[in-house]
GROMACS .gro file of C-alpha atoms in nm:
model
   86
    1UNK     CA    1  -0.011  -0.306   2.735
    2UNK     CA    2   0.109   0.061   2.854
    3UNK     CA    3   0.492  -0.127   2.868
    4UNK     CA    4   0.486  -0.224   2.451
    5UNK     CA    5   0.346   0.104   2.386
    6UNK     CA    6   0.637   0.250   2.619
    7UNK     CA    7   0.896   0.040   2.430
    8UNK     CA    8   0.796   0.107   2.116
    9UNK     CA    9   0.758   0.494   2.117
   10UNK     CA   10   1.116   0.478   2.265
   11UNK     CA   11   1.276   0.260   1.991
   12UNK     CA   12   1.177   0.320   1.651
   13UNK     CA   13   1.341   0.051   1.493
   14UNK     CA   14   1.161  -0.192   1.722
   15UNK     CA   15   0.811  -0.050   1.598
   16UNK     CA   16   0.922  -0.074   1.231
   17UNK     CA   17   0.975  -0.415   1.305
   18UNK     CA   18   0.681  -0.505   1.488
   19UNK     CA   19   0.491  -0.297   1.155
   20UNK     CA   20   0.678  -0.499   0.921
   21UNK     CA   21   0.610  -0.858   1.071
   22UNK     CA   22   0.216  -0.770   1.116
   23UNK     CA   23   0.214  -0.680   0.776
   24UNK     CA   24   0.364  -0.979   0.687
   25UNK     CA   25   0.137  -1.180   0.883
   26UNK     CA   26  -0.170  -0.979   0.736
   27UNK     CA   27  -0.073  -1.135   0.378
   28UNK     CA   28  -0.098  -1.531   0.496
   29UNK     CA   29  -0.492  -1.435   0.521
   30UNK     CA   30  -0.688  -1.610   0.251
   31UNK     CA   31  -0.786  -1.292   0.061
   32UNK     CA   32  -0.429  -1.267  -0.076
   33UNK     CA   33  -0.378  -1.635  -0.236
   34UNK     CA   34  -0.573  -1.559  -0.538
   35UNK     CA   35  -0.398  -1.232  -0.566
   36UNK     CA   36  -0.070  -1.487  -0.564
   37UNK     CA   37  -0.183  -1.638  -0.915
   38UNK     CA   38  -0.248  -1.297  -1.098
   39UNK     CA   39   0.085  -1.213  -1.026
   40UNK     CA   40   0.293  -1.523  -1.144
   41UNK     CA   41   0.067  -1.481  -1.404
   42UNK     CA   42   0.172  -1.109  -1.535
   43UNK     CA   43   0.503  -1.227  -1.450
   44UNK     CA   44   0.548  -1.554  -1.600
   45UNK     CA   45   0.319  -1.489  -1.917
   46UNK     CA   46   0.551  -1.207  -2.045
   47UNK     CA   47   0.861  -1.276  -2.206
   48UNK     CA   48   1.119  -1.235  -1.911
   49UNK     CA   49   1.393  -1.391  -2.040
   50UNK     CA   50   1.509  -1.591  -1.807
   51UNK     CA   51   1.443  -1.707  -1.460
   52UNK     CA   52   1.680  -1.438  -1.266
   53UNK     CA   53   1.512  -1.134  -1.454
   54UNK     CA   54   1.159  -1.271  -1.396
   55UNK     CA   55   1.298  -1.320  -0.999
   56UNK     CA   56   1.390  -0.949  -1.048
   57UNK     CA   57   1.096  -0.865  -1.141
   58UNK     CA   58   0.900  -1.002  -0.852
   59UNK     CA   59   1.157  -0.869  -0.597
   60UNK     CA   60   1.099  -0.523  -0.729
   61UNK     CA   61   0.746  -0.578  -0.757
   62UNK     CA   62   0.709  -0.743  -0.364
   63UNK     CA   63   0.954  -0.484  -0.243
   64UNK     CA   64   0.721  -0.207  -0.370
   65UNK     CA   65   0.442  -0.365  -0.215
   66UNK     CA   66   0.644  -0.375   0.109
   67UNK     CA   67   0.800  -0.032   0.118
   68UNK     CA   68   0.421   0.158   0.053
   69UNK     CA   69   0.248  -0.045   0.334
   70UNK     CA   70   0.524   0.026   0.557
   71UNK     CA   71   0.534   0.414   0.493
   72UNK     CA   72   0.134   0.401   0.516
   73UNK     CA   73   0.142   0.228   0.868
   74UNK     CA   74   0.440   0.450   1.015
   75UNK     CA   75   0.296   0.772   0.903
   76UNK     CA   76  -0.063   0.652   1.050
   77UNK     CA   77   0.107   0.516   1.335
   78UNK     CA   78   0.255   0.912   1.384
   79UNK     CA   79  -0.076   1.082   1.305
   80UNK     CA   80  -0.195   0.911   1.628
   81UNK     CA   81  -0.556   0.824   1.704
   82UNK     CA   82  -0.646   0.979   1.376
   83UNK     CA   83  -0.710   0.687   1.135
   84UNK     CA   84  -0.884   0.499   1.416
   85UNK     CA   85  -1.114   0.752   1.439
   86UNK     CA   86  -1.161   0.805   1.062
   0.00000   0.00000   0.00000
């Protein structure tokens, strides 16, 4: 364990990446699938236009998502210990 911690406080990128793909592991959990039909709801029940602006939509709205829970786990990631103790 002491060699990923070692690799990942040496390459940034790496841990970003390693964030990223728990994160997107975290939202194949159960919880999430209802929260699937609220949002093709809000999205497809408003007039979008069309199909690419509706896709638009969702990208920015995903990518959002994305982005904050990202930011969240690298600065808690950089605070150390501290959230695990909270």
């Amino acid at each position: 364990m002491t060699d990923f911690f070692q690799l990942t406080s040496q390459n940034l990128l790496l841990a970003v990446g390693i964030s990223f793909a728990g994160g997107v592991m975290m939202s194949l959990t159960p919880c999430v699938y209802p929260v699937i039909l609220i949002t093709v709801a809000v999205f497809g029940a408003r007039d979008a236009g069309s199909r690419l602006r509706a896709f638009l939509l969702s990208l920015t709205f995903a990518s959002a998502i994305i982005l904050m829970y990202t930011a969240l786990g690298i600065v808690s990631a950089l605070t150390g210990t501290l959230f695990g103790r909270i």
